Amino acid sequence: MTNNKGKVSVENTKATSNNKSNGNFGKQGWIFIIYGMLTFFITTAVSDSINNLSLPAFCEKYGWNYANLLSLRSIYGWVTIILMVIFGHLLHRRSAKRGAMIIGVIYAICLFIYPHITTSTQFMVFFFFLAVIATVWPQQFNAIITSNWFPRKKGAVIGWTTIGLPIGSGFGIVIYSALSGNIGMVGTHYIYAAITLACVIICAFFVSDYPEQKGCYPDNDKTMTREEAEKDLKEGIELSKNSIWTNNRLLKTKEVWLVSISCGIMALFATGVMAQMMPRLLDLGYPQQMAIIMMTVAALLGGVGSVVVGIIDSHFGPKKTIIFCTCNRHCCMCTSGGAFSSFIDRK
């Protein structure tokens, strides 16, 4: 939050009684949450399937270099950072909903075409779109809509929508293996594309940039009148158009860098651990079936943890929640190595 002079101030994050009603999102709010879950699920499932299954299959079929092509993920990650800055500037004045629909359609088209590629150049092109959209769609475009709909409850809402992330990571490979074994790679990606289009349809008919556009209220707070809600919306849009927070001002603000670096490192750990968990378990000597079971259990616990952390955030604020999660993560990292070794020694 900022004051009239543009100086950074600390918002009181203690929630009101209405804010603590974490399930009180309203019908339209729950539809958006389901939509958010699906986008996290499909983008994560597709990314993990490409890295672990479809790309190795392409490399074996066409003689491509797996390591070189997989390294594109790191390059595209840096490109995504630049694009997110550009998108953030554009979405400052444009519709996040419309943008989400456009990139959702592009994602679906790429999924339809992807199983038919025959050259490494084609792979690089489609992998670029799939990798970039997998980040900007659920984590940027949808995040903007979340903030508009739930300015005080966004922690709890994000906790629900991000269930799709661990579930997609944990079950994505299992689902892909099961489907491709019966209907092949082409049919599997067609199903993924159909799920993506379903997300676009939900977004088109049931999601809006602001709750007032659907006859709802921010945070589903029905204590305000319709006139008050409309007035606040108009004032908010006008303030957004004339915001003092330009790119230069943001880059010169210490708090922006502190939040970006700390949250970025946490995201790096989370993404890296989930992406490397299956290969690491196999390297440690676990049978593939056991590794899949462990991934599945981790995904289920991650889904539950996502909701729990969202509730903690809504009660105690993001700062305390981040500290809590960081401490827990470090404890797990410090003990997991010994636990794995002990388990293998007993085998």
mmCIF file of C-alpha atoms in Angstrom:
data_model
loop_
_atom_site.group_PDB
_atom_site.id
_atom_site.type_symbol
_atom_site.label_atom_id
_atom_site.label_comp_id
_atom_site.label_asym_id
_atom_site.label_seq_id
_atom_site.Cartn_x
_atom_site.Cartn_y
_atom_site.Cartn_z
ATOM 1 C CA MET A 1 0.000 0.000 0.000
ATOM 2 C CA THR A 2 1.152 3.565 -0.597
ATOM 3 C CA ASN A 3 0.202 6.939 0.787
ATOM 4 C CA ASN A 4 -0.576 10.024 -1.289
ATOM 5 C CA LYS A 5 3.123 10.899 -1.547
ATOM 6 C CA GLY A 6 3.963 7.523 -2.977
ATOM 7 C CA LYS A 7 6.033 6.332 -0.012
ATOM 8 C CA VAL A 8 5.861 2.683 0.882
ATOM 9 C CA SER A 9 3.823 1.955 3.982
ATOM 10 C CA VAL A 10 2.856 -1.232 5.729
ATOM 11 C CA GLU A 11 -0.746 -2.333 5.471
ATOM 12 C CA ASN A 12 -2.330 -3.878 8.494
ATOM 13 C CA THR A 13 -2.676 -7.477 7.423
ATOM 14 C CA LYS A 14 -4.857 -8.577 10.303
ATOM 15 C CA ALA A 15 -8.003 -9.749 8.619
ATOM 16 C CA THR A 16 -11.493 -8.684 9.495
ATOM 17 C CA SER A 17 -14.005 -11.316 10.495
ATOM 18 C CA ASN A 18 -15.333 -11.287 6.948
ATOM 19 C CA ASN A 19 -11.866 -11.837 5.564
ATOM 20 C CA LYS A 20 -11.274 -14.804 7.837
ATOM 21 C CA SER A 21 -14.254 -16.607 6.317
ATOM 22 C CA ASN A 22 -11.926 -18.307 3.895
ATOM 23 C CA GLY A 23 -14.615 -20.321 2.138
ATOM 24 C CA ASN A 24 -16.924 -17.346 1.687
ATOM 25 C CA PHE A 25 -15.879 -16.597 -1.889
ATOM 26 C CA GLY A 26 -19.321 -16.658 -3.478
ATOM 27 C CA LYS A 27 -20.483 -18.748 -6.443
ATOM 28 C CA GLN A 28 -18.606 -16.679 -9.035
ATOM 29 C CA GLY A 29 -15.537 -16.691 -6.816
ATOM 30 C CA TRP A 30 -15.484 -20.484 -6.629
ATOM 31 C CA ILE A 31 -15.862 -20.716 -10.404
ATOM 32 C CA PHE A 32 -12.778 -18.534 -10.763
ATOM 33 C CA ILE A 33 -10.914 -20.702 -8.235
ATOM 34 C CA ILE A 34 -11.724 -23.857 -10.226
ATOM 35 C CA TYR A 35 -10.583 -22.111 -13.395
ATOM 36 C CA GLY A 36 -7.338 -21.118 -11.658
ATOM 37 C CA MET A 37 -6.763 -24.690 -10.443
ATOM 38 C CA LEU A 38 -7.206 -26.028 -13.970
ATOM 39 C CA THR A 39 -4.758 -23.560 -15.504
ATOM 40 C CA PHE A 40 -2.097 -24.420 -12.920
ATOM 41 C CA PHE A 41 -2.781 -28.132 -13.389
ATOM 42 C CA ILE A 42 -2.675 -28.258 -17.183
ATOM 43 C CA THR A 43 0.377 -26.013 -17.603
ATOM 44 C CA THR A 44 2.351 -27.915 -14.954
ATOM 45 C CA ALA A 45 1.298 -31.330 -16.259
ATOM 46 C CA VAL A 46 2.253 -30.415 -19.831
ATOM 47 C CA SER A 47 5.639 -29.000 -18.810
ATOM 48 C CA ASP A 48 6.589 -32.072 -16.769
ATOM 49 C CA SER A 49 5.352 -34.435 -19.487
ATOM 50 C CA ILE A 50 7.459 -32.685 -22.128
ATOM 51 C CA ASN A 51 10.611 -32.699 -20.001
ATOM 52 C CA ASN A 52 10.343 -36.292 -18.825
ATOM 53 C CA LEU A 53 8.454 -38.201 -21.527
ATOM 54 C CA SER A 54 7.629 -36.607 -24.876
ATOM 55 C CA LEU A 55 11.002 -34.918 -25.471
ATOM 56 C CA PRO A 56 12.985 -38.125 -24.773
ATOM 57 C CA ALA A 57 10.629 -39.934 -27.170
ATOM 58 C CA PHE A 58 11.260 -37.334 -29.880
ATOM 59 C CA CYS A 59 15.027 -37.520 -29.301
ATOM 60 C CA GLU A 60 15.002 -41.294 -29.612
ATOM 61 C CA LYS A 61 12.891 -41.159 -32.777
ATOM 62 C CA TYR A 62 14.727 -38.359 -34.594
ATOM 63 C CA GLY A 63 18.191 -38.545 -33.029
ATOM 64 C CA TRP A 64 18.044 -35.141 -31.320
ATOM 65 C CA ASN A 65 20.320 -34.152 -28.434
ATOM 66 C CA TYR A 66 18.175 -34.337 -25.305
ATOM 67 C CA ALA A 67 20.476 -32.321 -23.035
ATOM 68 C CA ASN A 68 20.796 -29.444 -25.504
ATOM 69 C CA LEU A 69 17.059 -29.174 -26.109
ATOM 70 C CA LEU A 70 16.202 -29.463 -22.419
ATOM 71 C CA SER A 71 18.641 -26.637 -21.663
ATOM 72 C CA LEU A 72 16.326 -24.363 -23.642
ATOM 73 C CA ARG A 73 14.097 -24.346 -20.574
ATOM 74 C CA SER A 74 16.661 -22.203 -18.734
ATOM 75 C CA ILE A 75 17.022 -19.820 -21.669
ATOM 76 C CA TYR A 76 13.269 -19.498 -22.058
ATOM 77 C CA GLY A 77 13.028 -18.858 -18.327
ATOM 78 C CA TRP A 78 15.116 -15.700 -18.688
ATOM 79 C CA VAL A 79 13.072 -14.664 -21.707
ATOM 80 C CA THR A 80 9.908 -15.181 -19.660
ATOM 81 C CA ILE A 81 11.164 -12.757 -17.011
ATOM 82 C CA ILE A 82 11.558 -10.048 -19.653
ATOM 83 C CA LEU A 83 8.151 -10.806 -21.146
ATOM 84 C CA MET A 84 6.483 -10.675 -17.733
ATOM 85 C CA VAL A 85 7.808 -7.141 -17.262
ATOM 86 C CA ILE A 86 6.413 -6.186 -20.676
ATOM 87 C CA PHE A 87 3.073 -7.876 -20.002
ATOM 88 C CA GLY A 88 2.880 -6.199 -16.613
ATOM 89 C CA HIS A 89 3.247 -2.802 -18.274
ATOM 90 C CA LEU A 90 0.627 -3.612 -20.927
ATOM 91 C CA LEU A 91 -1.872 -5.076 -18.456
ATOM 92 C CA HIS A 92 -1.672 -1.886 -16.424
ATOM 93 C CA ARG A 93 -4.131 -0.392 -18.907
ATOM 94 C CA ARG A 94 -5.636 -3.433 -20.618
ATOM 95 C CA SER A 95 -7.845 -6.384 -19.735
ATOM 96 C CA ALA A 96 -6.133 -9.283 -17.954
ATOM 97 C CA LYS A 97 -9.131 -11.474 -18.790
ATOM 98 C CA ARG A 98 -8.812 -10.808 -22.506
ATOM 99 C CA GLY A 99 -5.084 -11.438 -22.328
ATOM 100 C CA ALA A 100 -5.634 -14.727 -20.476
ATOM 101 C CA MET A 101 -8.083 -15.876 -23.142
ATOM 102 C CA ILE A 102 -5.695 -15.009 -25.979
ATOM 103 C CA ILE A 103 -2.702 -16.832 -24.529
ATOM 104 C CA GLY A 104 -4.974 -19.740 -23.546
ATOM 105 C CA VAL A 105 -6.031 -20.163 -27.177
ATOM 106 C CA ILE A 106 -2.386 -19.954 -28.300
ATOM 107 C CA TYR A 107 -1.495 -22.611 -25.726
ATOM 108 C CA ALA A 108 -4.239 -24.924 -27.004
ATOM 109 C CA ILE A 109 -3.123 -24.465 -30.630
ATOM 110 C CA CYS A 110 0.458 -25.307 -29.673
ATOM 111 C CA LEU A 111 -0.733 -28.469 -27.917
ATOM 112 C CA PHE A 112 -2.657 -29.542 -31.023
ATOM 113 C CA ILE A 113 0.394 -29.074 -33.255
ATOM 114 C CA TYR A 114 3.155 -30.182 -30.854
ATOM 115 C CA PRO A 115 2.811 -33.988 -31.313
ATOM 116 C CA HIS A 116 3.139 -33.554 -35.088
ATOM 117 C CA ILE A 117 6.521 -31.791 -35.092
ATOM 118 C CA THR A 118 9.357 -33.492 -36.972
ATOM 119 C CA THR A 119 12.369 -31.166 -36.602
ATOM 120 C CA SER A 120 14.292 -29.779 -33.652
ATOM 121 C CA THR A 121 13.621 -26.241 -34.921
ATOM 122 C CA GLN A 122 9.884 -26.847 -34.739
ATOM 123 C CA PHE A 123 10.332 -28.190 -31.220
ATOM 124 C CA MET A 124 12.225 -25.065 -30.142
ATOM 125 C CA VAL A 125 9.449 -22.808 -31.460
ATOM 126 C CA PHE A 126 6.540 -24.638 -29.835
ATOM 127 C CA PHE A 127 8.465 -25.370 -26.652
ATOM 128 C CA PHE A 128 9.062 -21.614 -26.369
ATOM 129 C CA PHE A 129 5.342 -20.793 -26.432
ATOM 130 C CA LEU A 130 4.446 -23.672 -24.113
ATOM 131 C CA ALA A 131 7.169 -22.746 -21.599
ATOM 132 C CA VAL A 132 6.418 -19.014 -21.534
ATOM 133 C CA ILE A 133 2.631 -19.332 -21.352
ATOM 134 C CA ALA A 134 2.914 -21.973 -18.610
ATOM 135 C CA THR A 135 4.314 -19.211 -16.401
ATOM 136 C CA VAL A 136 2.558 -16.012 -17.461
ATOM 137 C CA TRP A 137 -0.961 -17.449 -17.738
ATOM 138 C CA PRO A 138 -1.552 -18.802 -14.211
ATOM 139 C CA GLN A 139 1.035 -16.750 -12.340
ATOM 140 C CA GLN A 140 0.618 -13.295 -13.894
ATOM 141 C CA PHE A 141 -2.629 -12.857 -15.823
ATOM 142 C CA ASN A 142 -4.734 -14.833 -13.342
ATOM 143 C CA ALA A 143 -2.932 -13.256 -10.373
ATOM 144 C CA ILE A 144 -4.074 -9.805 -11.502
ATOM 145 C CA ILE A 145 -7.686 -10.973 -11.647
ATOM 146 C CA THR A 146 -7.305 -12.573 -8.214
ATOM 147 C CA SER A 147 -6.127 -9.277 -6.715
ATOM 148 C CA ASN A 148 -9.066 -7.433 -8.269
ATOM 149 C CA TRP A 149 -11.647 -9.913 -7.018
ATOM 150 C CA PHE A 150 -10.143 -10.657 -3.603
ATOM 151 C CA PRO A 151 -7.962 -7.748 -2.413
ATOM 152 C CA ARG A 152 -8.008 -9.009 1.204
ATOM 153 C CA LYS A 153 -8.659 -12.703 0.639
ATOM 154 C CA LYS A 154 -6.151 -13.236 -2.157
ATOM 155 C CA GLY A 155 -3.881 -15.316 0.089
ATOM 156 C CA ALA A 156 -6.631 -17.860 0.730
ATOM 157 C CA VAL A 157 -7.724 -17.817 -2.928
ATOM 158 C CA ILE A 158 -4.178 -18.367 -4.181
ATOM 159 C CA GLY A 159 -3.916 -21.225 -1.695
ATOM 160 C CA TRP A 160 -6.862 -22.910 -3.392
ATOM 161 C CA THR A 161 -5.890 -22.191 -7.006
ATOM 162 C CA THR A 162 -2.311 -23.379 -6.559
ATOM 163 C CA ILE A 163 -3.576 -26.835 -5.617
ATOM 164 C CA GLY A 164 -3.312 -27.430 -9.349
ATOM 165 C CA LEU A 165 0.457 -26.936 -9.287
ATOM 166 C CA PRO A 166 1.535 -29.893 -7.085
ATOM 167 C CA ILE A 167 -1.291 -32.053 -8.433
ATOM 168 C CA GLY A 168 -0.198 -31.324 -12.005
ATOM 169 C CA SER A 169 3.412 -32.048 -11.133
ATOM 170 C CA GLY A 170 2.648 -35.205 -9.176
ATOM 171 C CA PHE A 171 -0.005 -36.708 -11.436
ATOM 172 C CA GLY A 172 0.958 -35.184 -14.794
ATOM 173 C CA ILE A 173 3.496 -37.846 -15.698
ATOM 174 C CA VAL A 174 1.235 -40.644 -14.457
ATOM 175 C CA ILE A 175 -1.723 -39.344 -16.480
ATOM 176 C CA TYR A 176 0.412 -38.820 -19.577
ATOM 177 C CA SER A 177 1.854 -42.344 -19.340
ATOM 178 C CA ALA A 178 -1.599 -43.883 -18.921
ATOM 179 C CA LEU A 179 -3.174 -41.907 -21.775
ATOM 180 C CA SER A 180 -0.298 -42.224 -24.237
ATOM 181 C CA GLY A 181 -0.169 -45.960 -23.624
ATOM 182 C CA ASN A 182 -3.767 -46.240 -24.868
ATOM 183 C CA ILE A 183 -4.315 -43.398 -27.353
ATOM 184 C CA GLY A 184 -0.759 -42.379 -28.177
ATOM 185 C CA MET A 185 1.067 -39.065 -27.909
ATOM 186 C CA VAL A 186 -1.222 -37.334 -30.412
ATOM 187 C CA GLY A 187 -4.438 -38.265 -28.622
ATOM 188 C CA THR A 188 -2.967 -37.346 -25.243
ATOM 189 C CA HIS A 189 -2.039 -33.846 -26.393
ATOM 190 C CA TYR A 190 -5.470 -33.440 -27.971
ATOM 191 C CA ILE A 191 -6.995 -34.117 -24.552
ATOM 192 C CA TYR A 192 -4.632 -31.587 -22.981
ATOM 193 C CA ALA A 193 -5.644 -29.065 -25.647
ATOM 194 C CA ALA A 194 -9.333 -29.745 -24.951
ATOM 195 C CA ILE A 195 -8.795 -29.096 -21.220
ATOM 196 C CA THR A 196 -7.024 -25.856 -22.115
ATOM 197 C CA LEU A 197 -9.929 -24.756 -24.311
ATOM 198 C CA ALA A 198 -12.307 -25.596 -21.454
ATOM 199 C CA CYS A 199 -10.314 -23.165 -19.289
ATOM 200 C CA VAL A 200 -10.643 -20.501 -21.991
ATOM 201 C CA ILE A 201 -14.417 -21.050 -22.191
ATOM 202 C CA ILE A 202 -14.779 -20.779 -18.410
ATOM 203 C CA CYS A 203 -12.752 -17.579 -18.493
ATOM 204 C CA ALA A 204 -14.850 -16.156 -21.345
ATOM 205 C CA PHE A 205 -18.254 -16.729 -19.758
ATOM 206 C CA PHE A 206 -17.709 -16.800 -16.000
ATOM 207 C CA VAL A 207 -14.650 -14.654 -15.263
ATOM 208 C CA SER A 208 -14.308 -10.871 -15.423
ATOM 209 C CA ASP A 209 -11.550 -8.400 -14.653
ATOM 210 C CA TYR A 210 -13.524 -7.001 -11.719
ATOM 211 C CA PRO A 211 -16.252 -8.606 -9.562
ATOM 212 C CA GLU A 212 -18.586 -5.631 -10.115
ATOM 213 C CA GLN A 213 -18.748 -6.567 -13.800
ATOM 214 C CA LYS A 214 -20.451 -9.825 -12.761
ATOM 215 C CA GLY A 215 -22.730 -8.203 -10.194
ATOM 216 C CA CYS A 216 -20.487 -9.320 -7.329
ATOM 217 C CA TYR A 217 -18.481 -7.548 -4.635
ATOM 218 C CA PRO A 218 -14.743 -7.456 -3.824
ATOM 219 C CA ASP A 219 -13.981 -10.232 -1.316
ATOM 220 C CA ASN A 220 -17.669 -11.170 -1.661
ATOM 221 C CA ASP A 221 -18.275 -8.413 0.897
ATOM 222 C CA LYS A 222 -22.009 -7.777 0.665
ATOM 223 C CA THR A 223 -22.021 -5.211 3.459
ATOM 224 C CA MET A 224 -21.483 -2.473 0.869
ATOM 225 C CA THR A 225 -24.229 -1.326 -1.480
ATOM 226 C CA ARG A 226 -24.153 -1.802 -5.238
ATOM 227 C CA GLU A 227 -23.672 1.945 -5.672
ATOM 228 C CA GLU A 228 -20.692 1.960 -3.311
ATOM 229 C CA ALA A 229 -19.117 -0.951 -5.160
ATOM 230 C CA GLU A 230 -19.542 0.745 -8.546
ATOM 231 C CA LYS A 231 -18.117 3.991 -7.191
ATOM 232 C CA ASP A 232 -15.074 2.227 -5.731
ATOM 233 C CA LEU A 233 -14.508 0.426 -9.047
ATOM 234 C CA LYS A 234 -14.529 3.644 -11.071
ATOM 235 C CA GLU A 235 -12.208 5.362 -8.619
ATOM 236 C CA GLY A 236 -9.861 2.375 -8.581
ATOM 237 C CA ILE A 237 -9.641 2.196 -12.378
ATOM 238 C CA GLU A 238 -8.957 5.922 -12.583
ATOM 239 C CA LEU A 239 -6.232 5.715 -9.945
ATOM 240 C CA SER A 240 -4.674 2.776 -11.767
ATOM 241 C CA LYS A 241 -4.467 4.757 -15.003
ATOM 242 C CA ASN A 242 -2.635 7.575 -13.221
ATOM 243 C CA SER A 243 -0.504 5.473 -10.891
ATOM 244 C CA ILE A 244 2.737 6.989 -9.628
ATOM 245 C CA TRP A 245 4.337 3.541 -9.758
ATOM 246 C CA THR A 246 6.257 3.711 -13.025
ATOM 247 C CA ASN A 247 8.893 1.118 -13.951
ATOM 248 C CA ASN A 248 11.685 3.506 -12.967
ATOM 249 C CA ARG A 249 10.126 4.193 -9.573
ATOM 250 C CA LEU A 250 9.633 0.498 -8.902
ATOM 251 C CA LEU A 251 13.241 -0.305 -9.793
ATOM 252 C CA LYS A 252 14.432 2.384 -7.383
ATOM 253 C CA THR A 253 12.320 1.066 -4.496
ATOM 254 C CA LYS A 254 14.190 -1.154 -2.036
ATOM 255 C CA GLU A 255 11.130 -3.151 -1.000
ATOM 256 C CA VAL A 256 10.478 -4.202 -4.595
ATOM 257 C CA TRP A 257 13.921 -5.802 -4.823
ATOM 258 C CA LEU A 258 13.648 -7.451 -1.416
ATOM 259 C CA VAL A 259 10.293 -9.034 -2.263
ATOM 260 C CA SER A 260 11.388 -10.025 -5.773
ATOM 261 C CA ILE A 261 14.633 -11.669 -4.674
ATOM 262 C CA SER A 262 13.197 -13.493 -1.652
ATOM 263 C CA CYS A 263 10.081 -14.768 -3.420
ATOM 264 C CA GLY A 264 12.079 -15.540 -6.555
ATOM 265 C CA ILE A 265 14.498 -17.744 -4.635
ATOM 266 C CA MET A 266 11.605 -19.603 -3.009
ATOM 267 C CA ALA A 267 9.973 -20.168 -6.394
ATOM 268 C CA LEU A 268 13.327 -21.372 -7.725
ATOM 269 C CA PHE A 269 13.582 -23.968 -4.969
ATOM 270 C CA ALA A 270 9.965 -25.086 -5.363
ATOM 271 C CA THR A 271 10.167 -25.460 -9.133
ATOM 272 C CA GLY A 272 13.578 -27.095 -9.060
ATOM 273 C CA VAL A 273 12.656 -29.658 -6.423
ATOM 274 C CA MET A 274 9.463 -30.768 -8.182
ATOM 275 C CA ALA A 275 11.110 -30.843 -11.621
ATOM 276 C CA GLN A 276 14.059 -32.930 -10.418
ATOM 277 C CA MET A 277 12.276 -35.134 -7.887
ATOM 278 C CA MET A 278 11.543 -38.031 -10.239
ATOM 279 C CA PRO A 279 15.045 -38.194 -11.822
ATOM 280 C CA ARG A 280 16.618 -37.831 -8.371
ATOM 281 C CA LEU A 281 14.570 -40.657 -6.876
ATOM 282 C CA LEU A 282 15.528 -42.921 -9.776
ATOM 283 C CA ASP A 283 19.199 -41.990 -9.366
ATOM 284 C CA LEU A 284 18.981 -42.885 -5.675
ATOM 285 C CA GLY A 285 17.938 -46.395 -6.666
ATOM 286 C CA TYR A 286 14.194 -46.318 -6.155
ATOM 287 C CA PRO A 287 12.136 -48.436 -8.577
ATOM 288 C CA GLN A 288 10.063 -46.338 -10.968
ATOM 289 C CA GLN A 289 6.799 -47.541 -9.431
ATOM 290 C CA MET A 290 7.955 -46.509 -5.959
ATOM 291 C CA ALA A 291 9.124 -43.131 -7.285
ATOM 292 C CA ILE A 292 5.707 -42.540 -8.859
ATOM 293 C CA ILE A 293 3.976 -43.412 -5.584
ATOM 294 C CA MET A 294 6.212 -40.986 -3.705
ATOM 295 C CA MET A 295 5.500 -38.261 -6.269
ATOM 296 C CA THR A 296 1.779 -38.914 -5.926
ATOM 297 C CA VAL A 297 1.871 -38.712 -2.130
ATOM 298 C CA ALA A 298 3.956 -35.533 -2.329
ATOM 299 C CA ALA A 299 1.424 -34.029 -4.746
ATOM 300 C CA LEU A 300 -1.521 -34.808 -2.476
ATOM 301 C CA LEU A 301 0.245 -33.385 0.565
ATOM 302 C CA GLY A 302 1.281 -30.371 -1.489
ATOM 303 C CA GLY A 303 -2.330 -29.732 -2.454
ATOM 304 C CA VAL A 304 -3.444 -29.843 1.175
ATOM 305 C CA GLY A 305 -0.485 -27.700 2.186
ATOM 306 C CA SER A 306 -1.397 -25.115 -0.433
ATOM 307 C CA VAL A 307 -4.814 -24.577 1.146
ATOM 308 C CA VAL A 308 -3.392 -24.551 4.677
ATOM 309 C CA VAL A 309 -0.750 -21.966 3.793
ATOM 310 C CA GLY A 310 -3.420 -19.820 2.140
ATOM 311 C CA ILE A 311 -5.474 -19.870 5.333
ATOM 312 C CA ILE A 312 -2.399 -19.043 7.422
ATOM 313 C CA ASP A 313 -1.685 -16.126 5.100
ATOM 314 C CA SER A 314 -5.194 -14.730 5.473
ATOM 315 C CA HIS A 315 -4.902 -14.824 9.277
ATOM 316 C CA PHE A 316 -1.307 -13.761 9.894
ATOM 317 C CA GLY A 317 -0.283 -11.929 6.721
ATOM 318 C CA PRO A 318 2.163 -12.826 3.942
ATOM 319 C CA LYS A 319 5.362 -11.817 5.771
ATOM 320 C CA LYS A 320 4.885 -14.195 8.715
ATOM 321 C CA THR A 321 3.647 -16.905 6.346
ATOM 322 C CA ILE A 322 6.740 -16.600 4.149
ATOM 323 C CA ILE A 323 9.024 -16.867 7.193
ATOM 324 C CA PHE A 324 7.077 -19.903 8.437
ATOM 325 C CA CYS A 325 7.256 -21.677 5.057
ATOM 326 C CA THR A 326 10.938 -20.856 4.569
ATOM 327 C CA CYS A 327 11.869 -22.293 7.968
ATOM 328 C CA ASN A 328 9.877 -25.454 7.275
ATOM 329 C CA ARG A 329 11.477 -25.868 3.862
ATOM 330 C CA HIS A 330 14.992 -25.586 5.288
ATOM 331 C CA CYS A 331 14.181 -28.130 7.996
ATOM 332 C CA CYS A 332 12.961 -30.572 5.347
ATOM 333 C CA MET A 333 16.014 -29.986 3.152
ATOM 334 C CA CYS A 334 18.379 -30.556 6.074
ATOM 335 C CA THR A 335 16.751 -33.850 7.090
ATOM 336 C CA SER A 336 15.665 -35.338 3.731
ATOM 337 C CA GLY A 337 19.162 -36.414 2.668
ATOM 338 C CA GLY A 338 19.667 -38.530 5.749
ATOM 339 C CA ALA A 339 16.169 -39.955 5.495
ATOM 340 C CA PHE A 340 16.729 -41.042 1.890
ATOM 341 C CA SER A 341 20.087 -42.622 2.729
ATOM 342 C CA SER A 342 18.676 -44.502 5.708
ATOM 343 C CA PHE A 343 15.784 -45.813 3.647
ATOM 344 C CA ILE A 344 18.080 -47.053 0.872
ATOM 345 C CA ASP A 345 20.453 -48.695 3.368
ATOM 346 C CA ARG A 346 17.524 -50.688 4.773
ATOM 347 C CA LYS A 347 16.485 -51.941 1.317
#
